[in-house]
PDB file of C-alpha atoms and ligand atoms in Angstrom:
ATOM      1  CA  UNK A   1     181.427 227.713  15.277  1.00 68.00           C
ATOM      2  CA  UNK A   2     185.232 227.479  15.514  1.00 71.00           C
ATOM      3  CA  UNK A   3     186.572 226.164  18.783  1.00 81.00           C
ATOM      4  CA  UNK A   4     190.008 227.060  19.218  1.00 83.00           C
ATOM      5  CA  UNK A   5     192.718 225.014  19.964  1.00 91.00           C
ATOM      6  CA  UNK A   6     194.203 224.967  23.702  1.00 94.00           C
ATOM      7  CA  UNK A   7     197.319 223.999  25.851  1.00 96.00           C
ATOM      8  CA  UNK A   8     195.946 223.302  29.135  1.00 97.00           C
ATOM      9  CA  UNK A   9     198.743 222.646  31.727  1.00 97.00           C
ATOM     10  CA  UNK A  10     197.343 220.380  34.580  1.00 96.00           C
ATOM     11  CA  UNK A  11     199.740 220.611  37.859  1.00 94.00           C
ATOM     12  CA  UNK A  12     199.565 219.030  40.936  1.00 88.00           C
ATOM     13  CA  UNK A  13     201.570 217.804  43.580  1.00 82.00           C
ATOM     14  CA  UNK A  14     202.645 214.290  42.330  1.00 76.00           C
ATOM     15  CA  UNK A  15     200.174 211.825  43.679  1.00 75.00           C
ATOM     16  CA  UNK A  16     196.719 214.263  43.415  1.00 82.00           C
ATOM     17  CA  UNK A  17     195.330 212.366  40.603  1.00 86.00           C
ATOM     18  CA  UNK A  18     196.053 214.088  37.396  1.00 90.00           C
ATOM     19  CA  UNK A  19     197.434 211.891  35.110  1.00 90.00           C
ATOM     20  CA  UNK A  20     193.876 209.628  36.110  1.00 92.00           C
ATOM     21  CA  UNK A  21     191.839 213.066  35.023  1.00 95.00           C
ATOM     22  CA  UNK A  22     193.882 213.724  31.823  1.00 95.00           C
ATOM     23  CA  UNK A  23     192.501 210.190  31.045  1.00 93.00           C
ATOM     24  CA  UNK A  24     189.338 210.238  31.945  1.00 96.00           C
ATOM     25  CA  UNK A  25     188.908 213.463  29.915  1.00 97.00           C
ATOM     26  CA  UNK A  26     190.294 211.497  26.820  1.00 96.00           C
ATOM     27  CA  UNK A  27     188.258 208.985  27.360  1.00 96.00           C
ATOM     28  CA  UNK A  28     184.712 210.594  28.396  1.00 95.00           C
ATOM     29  CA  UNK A  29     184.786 213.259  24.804  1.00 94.00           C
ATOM     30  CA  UNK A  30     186.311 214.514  22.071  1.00 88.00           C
ATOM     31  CA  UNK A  31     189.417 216.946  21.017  1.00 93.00           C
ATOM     32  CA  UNK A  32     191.728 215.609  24.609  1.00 96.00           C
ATOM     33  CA  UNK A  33     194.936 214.914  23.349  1.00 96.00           C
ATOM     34  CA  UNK A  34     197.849 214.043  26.077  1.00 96.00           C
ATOM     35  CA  UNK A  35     201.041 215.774  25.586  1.00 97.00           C
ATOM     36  CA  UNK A  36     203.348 212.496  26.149  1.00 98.00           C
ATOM     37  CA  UNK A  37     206.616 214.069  27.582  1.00 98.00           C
ATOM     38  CA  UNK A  38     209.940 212.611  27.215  1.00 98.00           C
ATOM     39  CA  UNK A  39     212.216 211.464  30.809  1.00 98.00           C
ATOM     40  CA  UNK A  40     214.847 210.524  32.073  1.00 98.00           C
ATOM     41  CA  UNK A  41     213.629 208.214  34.895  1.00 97.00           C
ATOM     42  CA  UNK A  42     213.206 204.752  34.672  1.00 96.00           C
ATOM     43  CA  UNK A  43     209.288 203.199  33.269  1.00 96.00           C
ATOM     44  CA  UNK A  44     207.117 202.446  36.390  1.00 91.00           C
ATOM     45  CA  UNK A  45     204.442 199.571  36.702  1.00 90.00           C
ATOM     46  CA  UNK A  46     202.743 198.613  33.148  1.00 92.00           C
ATOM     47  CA  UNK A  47     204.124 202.379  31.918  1.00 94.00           C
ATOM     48  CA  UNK A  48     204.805 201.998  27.928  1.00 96.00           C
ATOM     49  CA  UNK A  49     207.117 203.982  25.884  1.00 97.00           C
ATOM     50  CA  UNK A  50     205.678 206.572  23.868  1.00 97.00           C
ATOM     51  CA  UNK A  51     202.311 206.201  25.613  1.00 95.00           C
ATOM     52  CA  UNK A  52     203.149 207.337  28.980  1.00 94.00           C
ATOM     53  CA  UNK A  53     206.726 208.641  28.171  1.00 97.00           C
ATOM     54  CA  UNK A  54     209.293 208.804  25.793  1.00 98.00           C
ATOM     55  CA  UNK A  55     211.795 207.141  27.791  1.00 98.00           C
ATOM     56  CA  UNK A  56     215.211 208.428  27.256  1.00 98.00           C
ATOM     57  CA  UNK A  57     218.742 207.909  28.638  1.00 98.00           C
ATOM     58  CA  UNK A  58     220.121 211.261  29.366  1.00 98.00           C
ATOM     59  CA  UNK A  59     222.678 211.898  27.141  1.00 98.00           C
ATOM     60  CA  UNK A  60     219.610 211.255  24.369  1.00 98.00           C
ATOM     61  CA  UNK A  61     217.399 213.850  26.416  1.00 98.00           C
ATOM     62  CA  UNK A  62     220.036 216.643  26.616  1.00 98.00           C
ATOM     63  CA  UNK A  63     220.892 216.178  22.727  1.00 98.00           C
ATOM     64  CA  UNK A  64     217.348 216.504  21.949  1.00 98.00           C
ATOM     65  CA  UNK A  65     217.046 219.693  24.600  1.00 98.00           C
ATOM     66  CA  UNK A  66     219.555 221.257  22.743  1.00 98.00           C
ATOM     67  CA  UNK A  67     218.523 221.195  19.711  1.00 98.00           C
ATOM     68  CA  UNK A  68     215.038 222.694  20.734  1.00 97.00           C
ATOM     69  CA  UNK A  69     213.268 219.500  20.835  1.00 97.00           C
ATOM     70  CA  UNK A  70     211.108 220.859  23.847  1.00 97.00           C
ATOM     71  CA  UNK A  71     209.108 223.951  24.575  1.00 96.00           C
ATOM     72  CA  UNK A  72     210.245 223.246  28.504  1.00 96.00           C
ATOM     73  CA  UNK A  73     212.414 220.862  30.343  1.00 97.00           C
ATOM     74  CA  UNK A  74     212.988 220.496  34.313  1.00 95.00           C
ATOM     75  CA  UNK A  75     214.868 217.949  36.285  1.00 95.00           C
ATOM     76  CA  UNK A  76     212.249 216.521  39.052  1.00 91.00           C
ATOM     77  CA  UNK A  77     214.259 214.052  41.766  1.00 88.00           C
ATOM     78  CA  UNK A  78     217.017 213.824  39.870  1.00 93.00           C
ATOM     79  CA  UNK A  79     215.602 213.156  36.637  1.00 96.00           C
ATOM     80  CA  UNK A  80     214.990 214.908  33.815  1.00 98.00           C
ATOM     81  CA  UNK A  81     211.400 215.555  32.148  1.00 97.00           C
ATOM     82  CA  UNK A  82     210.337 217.704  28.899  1.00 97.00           C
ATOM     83  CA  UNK A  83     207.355 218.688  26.972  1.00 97.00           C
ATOM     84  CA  UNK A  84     208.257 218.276  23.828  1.00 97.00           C
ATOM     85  CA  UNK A  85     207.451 221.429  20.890  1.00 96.00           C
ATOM     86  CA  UNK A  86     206.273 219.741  17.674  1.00 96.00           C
ATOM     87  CA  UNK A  87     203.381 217.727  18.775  1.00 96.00           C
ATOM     88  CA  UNK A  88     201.884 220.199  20.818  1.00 96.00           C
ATOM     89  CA  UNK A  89     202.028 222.995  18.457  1.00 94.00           C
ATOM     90  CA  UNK A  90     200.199 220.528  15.981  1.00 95.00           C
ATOM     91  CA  UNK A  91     197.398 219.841  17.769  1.00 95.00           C
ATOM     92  CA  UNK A  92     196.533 223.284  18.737  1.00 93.00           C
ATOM     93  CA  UNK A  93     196.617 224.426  15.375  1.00 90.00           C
ATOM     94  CA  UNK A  94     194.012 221.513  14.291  1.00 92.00           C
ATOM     95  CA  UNK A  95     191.730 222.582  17.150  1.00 91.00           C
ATOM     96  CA  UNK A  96     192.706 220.535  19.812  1.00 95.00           C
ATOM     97  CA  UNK A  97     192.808 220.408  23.829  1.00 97.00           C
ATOM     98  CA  UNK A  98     196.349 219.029  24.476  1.00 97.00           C
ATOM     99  CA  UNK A  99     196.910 218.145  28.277  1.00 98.00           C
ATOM    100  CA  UNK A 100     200.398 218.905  29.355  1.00 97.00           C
ATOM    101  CA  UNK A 101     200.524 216.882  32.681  1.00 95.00           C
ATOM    102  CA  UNK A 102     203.532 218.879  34.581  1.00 95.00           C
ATOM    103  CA  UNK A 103     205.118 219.709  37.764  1.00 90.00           C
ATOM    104  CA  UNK A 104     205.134 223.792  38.934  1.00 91.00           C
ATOM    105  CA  UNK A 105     208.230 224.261  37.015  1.00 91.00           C
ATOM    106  CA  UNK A 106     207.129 223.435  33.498  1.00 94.00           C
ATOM    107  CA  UNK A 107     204.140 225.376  34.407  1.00 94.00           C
ATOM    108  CA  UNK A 108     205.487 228.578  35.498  1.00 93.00           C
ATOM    109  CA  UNK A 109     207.708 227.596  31.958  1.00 95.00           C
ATOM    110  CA  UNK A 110     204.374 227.068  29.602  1.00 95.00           C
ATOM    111  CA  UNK A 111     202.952 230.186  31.069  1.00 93.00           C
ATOM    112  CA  UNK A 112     206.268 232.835  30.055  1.00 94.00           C
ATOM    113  CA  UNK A 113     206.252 231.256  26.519  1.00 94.00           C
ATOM    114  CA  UNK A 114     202.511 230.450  25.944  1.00 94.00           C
ATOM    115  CA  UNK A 115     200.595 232.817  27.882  1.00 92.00           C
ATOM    116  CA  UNK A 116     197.350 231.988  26.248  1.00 92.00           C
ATOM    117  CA  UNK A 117     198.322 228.365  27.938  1.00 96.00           C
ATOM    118  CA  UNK A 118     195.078 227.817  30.802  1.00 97.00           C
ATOM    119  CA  UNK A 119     196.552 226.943  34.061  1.00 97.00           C
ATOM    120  CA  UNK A 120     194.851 224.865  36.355  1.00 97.00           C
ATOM    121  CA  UNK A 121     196.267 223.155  39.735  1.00 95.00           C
ATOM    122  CA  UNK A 122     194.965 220.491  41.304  1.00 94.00           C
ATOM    123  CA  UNK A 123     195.196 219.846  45.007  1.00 90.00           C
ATOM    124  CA  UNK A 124     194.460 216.519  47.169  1.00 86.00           C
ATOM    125  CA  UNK A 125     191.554 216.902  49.424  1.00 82.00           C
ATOM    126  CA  UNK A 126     194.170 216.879  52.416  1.00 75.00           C
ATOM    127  CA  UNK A 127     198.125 215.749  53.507  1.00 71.00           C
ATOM    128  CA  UNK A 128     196.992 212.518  55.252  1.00 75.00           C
ATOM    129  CA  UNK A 129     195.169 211.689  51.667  1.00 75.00           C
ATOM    130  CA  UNK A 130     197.941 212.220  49.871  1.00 73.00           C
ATOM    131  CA  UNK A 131     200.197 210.653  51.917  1.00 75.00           C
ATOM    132  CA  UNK A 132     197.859 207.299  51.528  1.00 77.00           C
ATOM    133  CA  UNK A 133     197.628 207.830  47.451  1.00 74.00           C
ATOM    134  CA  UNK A 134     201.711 207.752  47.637  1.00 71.00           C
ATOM    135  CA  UNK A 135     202.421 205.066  49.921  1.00 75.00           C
ATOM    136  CA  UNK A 136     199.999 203.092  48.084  1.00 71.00           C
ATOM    137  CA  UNK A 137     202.012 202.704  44.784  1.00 65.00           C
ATOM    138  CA  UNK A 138     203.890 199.605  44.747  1.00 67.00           C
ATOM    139  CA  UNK A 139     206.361 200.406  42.234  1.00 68.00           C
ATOM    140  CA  UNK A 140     208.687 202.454  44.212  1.00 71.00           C
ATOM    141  CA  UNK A 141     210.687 202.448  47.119  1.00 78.00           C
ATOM    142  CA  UNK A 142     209.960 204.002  50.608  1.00 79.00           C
ATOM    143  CA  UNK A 143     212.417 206.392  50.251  1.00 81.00           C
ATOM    144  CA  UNK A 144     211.731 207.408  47.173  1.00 77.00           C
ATOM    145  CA  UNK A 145     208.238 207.632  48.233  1.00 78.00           C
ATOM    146  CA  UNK A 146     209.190 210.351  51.246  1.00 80.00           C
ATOM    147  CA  UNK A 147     210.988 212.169  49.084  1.00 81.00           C
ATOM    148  CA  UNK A 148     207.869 212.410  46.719  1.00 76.00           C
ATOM    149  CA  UNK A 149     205.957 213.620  49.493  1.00 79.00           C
ATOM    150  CA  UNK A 150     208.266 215.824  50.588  1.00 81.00           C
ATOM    151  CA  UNK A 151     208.270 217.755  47.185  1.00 78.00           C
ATOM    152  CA  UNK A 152     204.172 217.309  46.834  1.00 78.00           C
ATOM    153  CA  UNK A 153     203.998 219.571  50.169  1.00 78.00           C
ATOM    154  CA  UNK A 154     206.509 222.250  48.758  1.00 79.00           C
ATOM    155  CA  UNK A 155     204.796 222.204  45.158  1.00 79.00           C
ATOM    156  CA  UNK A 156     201.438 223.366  47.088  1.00 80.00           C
ATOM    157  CA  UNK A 157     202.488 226.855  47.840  1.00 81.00           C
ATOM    158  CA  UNK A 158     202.553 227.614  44.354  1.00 85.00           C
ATOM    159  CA  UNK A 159     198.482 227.450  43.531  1.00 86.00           C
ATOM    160  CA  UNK A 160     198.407 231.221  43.355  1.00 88.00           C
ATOM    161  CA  UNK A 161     200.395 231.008  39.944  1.00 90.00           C
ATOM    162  CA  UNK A 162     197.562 229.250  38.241  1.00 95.00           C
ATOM    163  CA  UNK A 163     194.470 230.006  37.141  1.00 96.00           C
ATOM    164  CA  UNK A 164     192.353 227.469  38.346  1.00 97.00           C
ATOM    165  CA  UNK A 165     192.271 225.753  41.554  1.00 95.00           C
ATOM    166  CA  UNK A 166     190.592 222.254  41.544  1.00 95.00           C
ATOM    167  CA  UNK A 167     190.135 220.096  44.680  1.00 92.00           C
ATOM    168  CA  UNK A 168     190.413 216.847  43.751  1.00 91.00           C
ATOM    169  CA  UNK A 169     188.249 214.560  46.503  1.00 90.00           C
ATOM    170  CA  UNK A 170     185.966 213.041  43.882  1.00 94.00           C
ATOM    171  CA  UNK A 171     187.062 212.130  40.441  1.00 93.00           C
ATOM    172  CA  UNK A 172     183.615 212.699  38.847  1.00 96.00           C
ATOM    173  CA  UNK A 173     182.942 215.802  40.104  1.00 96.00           C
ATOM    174  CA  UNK A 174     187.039 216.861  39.171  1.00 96.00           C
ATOM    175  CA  UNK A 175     186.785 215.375  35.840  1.00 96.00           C
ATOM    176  CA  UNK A 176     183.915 217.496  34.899  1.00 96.00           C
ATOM    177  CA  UNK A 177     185.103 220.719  36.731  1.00 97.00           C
ATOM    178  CA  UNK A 178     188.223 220.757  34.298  1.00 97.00           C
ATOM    179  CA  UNK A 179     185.611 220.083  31.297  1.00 97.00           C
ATOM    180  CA  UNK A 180     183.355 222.827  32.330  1.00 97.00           C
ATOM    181  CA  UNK A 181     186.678 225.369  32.689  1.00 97.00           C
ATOM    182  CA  UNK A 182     187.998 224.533  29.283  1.00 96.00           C
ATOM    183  CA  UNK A 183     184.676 224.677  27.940  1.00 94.00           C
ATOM    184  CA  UNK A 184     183.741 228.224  29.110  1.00 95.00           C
ATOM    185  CA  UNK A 185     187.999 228.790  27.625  1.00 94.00           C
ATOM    186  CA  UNK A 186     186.973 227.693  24.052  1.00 91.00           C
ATOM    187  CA  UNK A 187     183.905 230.887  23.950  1.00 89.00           C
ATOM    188  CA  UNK A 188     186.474 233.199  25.126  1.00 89.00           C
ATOM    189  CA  UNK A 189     186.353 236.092  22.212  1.00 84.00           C
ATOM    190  CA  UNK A 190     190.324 236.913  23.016  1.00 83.00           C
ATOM    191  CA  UNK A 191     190.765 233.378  21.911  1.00 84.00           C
ATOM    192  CA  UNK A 192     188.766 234.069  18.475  1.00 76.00           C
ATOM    193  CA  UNK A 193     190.907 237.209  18.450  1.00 72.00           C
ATOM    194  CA  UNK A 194     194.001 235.464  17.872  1.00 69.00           C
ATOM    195  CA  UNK A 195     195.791 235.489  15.083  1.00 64.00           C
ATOM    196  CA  UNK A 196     195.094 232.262  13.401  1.00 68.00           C
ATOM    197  CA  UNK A 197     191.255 233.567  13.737  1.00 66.00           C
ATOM    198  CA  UNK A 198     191.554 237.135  12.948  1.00 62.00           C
ATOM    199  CA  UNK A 199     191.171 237.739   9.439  1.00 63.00           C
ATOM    200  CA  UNK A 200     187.877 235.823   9.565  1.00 67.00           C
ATOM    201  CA  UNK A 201     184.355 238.001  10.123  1.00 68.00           C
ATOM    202  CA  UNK A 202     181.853 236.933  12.843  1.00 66.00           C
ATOM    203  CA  UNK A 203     180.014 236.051  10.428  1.00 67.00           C
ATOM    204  CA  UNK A 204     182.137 233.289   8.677  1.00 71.00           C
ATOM    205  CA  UNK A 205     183.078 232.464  12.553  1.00 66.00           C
ATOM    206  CA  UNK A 206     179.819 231.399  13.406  1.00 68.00           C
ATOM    207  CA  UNK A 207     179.544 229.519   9.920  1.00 70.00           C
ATOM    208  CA  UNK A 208     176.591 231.625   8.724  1.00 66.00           C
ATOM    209  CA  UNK A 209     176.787 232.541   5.133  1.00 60.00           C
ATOM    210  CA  UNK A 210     175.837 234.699   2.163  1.00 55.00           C
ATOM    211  CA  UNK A 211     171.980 232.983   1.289  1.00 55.00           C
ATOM    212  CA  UNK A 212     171.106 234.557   5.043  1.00 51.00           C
ATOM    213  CA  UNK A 213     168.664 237.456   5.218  1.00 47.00           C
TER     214      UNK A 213
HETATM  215  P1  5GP B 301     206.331 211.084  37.516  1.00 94.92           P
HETATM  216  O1  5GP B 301     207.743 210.628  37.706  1.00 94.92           O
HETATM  217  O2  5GP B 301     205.488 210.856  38.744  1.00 94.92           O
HETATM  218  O3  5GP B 301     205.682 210.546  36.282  1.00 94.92           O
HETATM  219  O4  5GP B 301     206.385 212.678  37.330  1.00 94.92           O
HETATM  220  C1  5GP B 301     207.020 213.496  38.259  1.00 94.92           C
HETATM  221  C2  5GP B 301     206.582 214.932  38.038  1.00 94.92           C
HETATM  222  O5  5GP B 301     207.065 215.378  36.762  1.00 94.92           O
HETATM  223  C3  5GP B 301     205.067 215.064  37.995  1.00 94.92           C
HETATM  224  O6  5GP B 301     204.702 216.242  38.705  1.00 94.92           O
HETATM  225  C4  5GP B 301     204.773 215.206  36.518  1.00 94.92           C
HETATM  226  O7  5GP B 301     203.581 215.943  36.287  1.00 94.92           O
HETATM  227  C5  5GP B 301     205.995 215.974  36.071  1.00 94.92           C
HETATM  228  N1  5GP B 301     206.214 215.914  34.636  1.00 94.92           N
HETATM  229  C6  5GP B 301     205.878 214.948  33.748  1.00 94.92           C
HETATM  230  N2  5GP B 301     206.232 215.291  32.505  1.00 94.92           N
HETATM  231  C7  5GP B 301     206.791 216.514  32.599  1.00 94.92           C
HETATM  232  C8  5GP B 301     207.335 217.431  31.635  1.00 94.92           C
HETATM  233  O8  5GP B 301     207.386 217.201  30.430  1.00 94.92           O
HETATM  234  N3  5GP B 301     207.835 218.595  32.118  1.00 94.92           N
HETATM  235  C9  5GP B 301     207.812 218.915  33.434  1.00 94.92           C
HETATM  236  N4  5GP B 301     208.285 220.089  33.796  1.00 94.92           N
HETATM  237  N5  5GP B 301     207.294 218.083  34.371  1.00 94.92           N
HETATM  238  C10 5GP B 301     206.795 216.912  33.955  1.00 94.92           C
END
């Protein structure tokens, strides 16, 4: 049967875990694709361009944004981030689940020009947690750090907005929640209904064919 392709926009406040998920997902089956955004900010750790990021300098990012190089942009702590159009629209039409790891702004974005997009936030199992996950990277500064935090606390009140809520105090169990959601997506006859699908019978849908009784 046909499984539709899917933008799945995974927010969290930042330190929750979700770029770890979008890679275990990869990883663990088939048809994950990450949607590698482009940025402003500087590479972090063993980051790698076009892997994690395309990393830009700005005057690069806003030529790019102008010319409608990305289906959404924000600016995050000063820096800018976008999700960029082609790639994206490409893998959905092949079929695939492309992972747009975002902050609430790109979501809220994705969701007024892809509504079909499944939303699902993700949530640390508590402050003092999350607190520990930030202070615990090494590659940036302590200010930078509280202001990180700061913004992760804000970026909570906005769970209502998505679809899915997800606490994320056990990666196993959080890896496979996201899998079971987009799983149950893919059988959703609205999705069949689309467009791409439309012309094509239940019949030829489900791949069954004239020799049948
Ligand atoms: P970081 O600097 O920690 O990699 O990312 C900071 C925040 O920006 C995170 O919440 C991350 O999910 C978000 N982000 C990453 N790429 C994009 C993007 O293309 N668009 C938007 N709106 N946010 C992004």
């Amino acid at each position: 049967m046909i499984k539709p392709g899917l933008a799945v926009v995974i927010s969290s406040p930042s330190g929750t875990g979700k770029t770890t998920i979008c890679h275990r997902l990869i990883g663990d089956y088939g048809d994950y694709q990450f949607s590698v955004s482009a940025t402003t900010r500087q590479p972090r750790g063993e980051e790698k361009d076009g892997v994690d990021y395309y990393f830009m300098a700005e005057d690069e990012f806003l030529k790019s944004r102008t010319s409608g190089k990305f289906i959404e942009t924000a600016q995050y702590l000063n820096c800018w981030y976008g999700t960029p159009l082609a790639p994206l629209e490409k893998a959905v039409d092949q079929g695939k689940i492309i992972l747009l790891d975002i902050d609430v702004q790109g979501g809220k974005s994705i969701k007024d020009v892809l509504p079909q997009a499944v939303m699902i936030f993700l949530v640390p199992p508590g402050a003092a947690e999350l607190e520990k996950r930030l202070s615990g990277r090494k590659t940036e500064d302590q200010s930078r750090i509280k202001k990180r935090l700061d913004m992760s606390i804000k970026e909570l009140g906005v769970w209502i907005e998505y679809d899915y809520i997800i606490v994320n105090d056990d990666l196993d169990r959080a890896v496979s929640d996201v899998h079971e959601i987009i799983k149950a997506e893919r059988h959703k006859t609205s999705r069949l209904a689309d467009k791409k699908y439309w012309k094509k019978s239940l019949i030829e849908l489900l791949g069954l064919n004239g020799n049948r009784r």
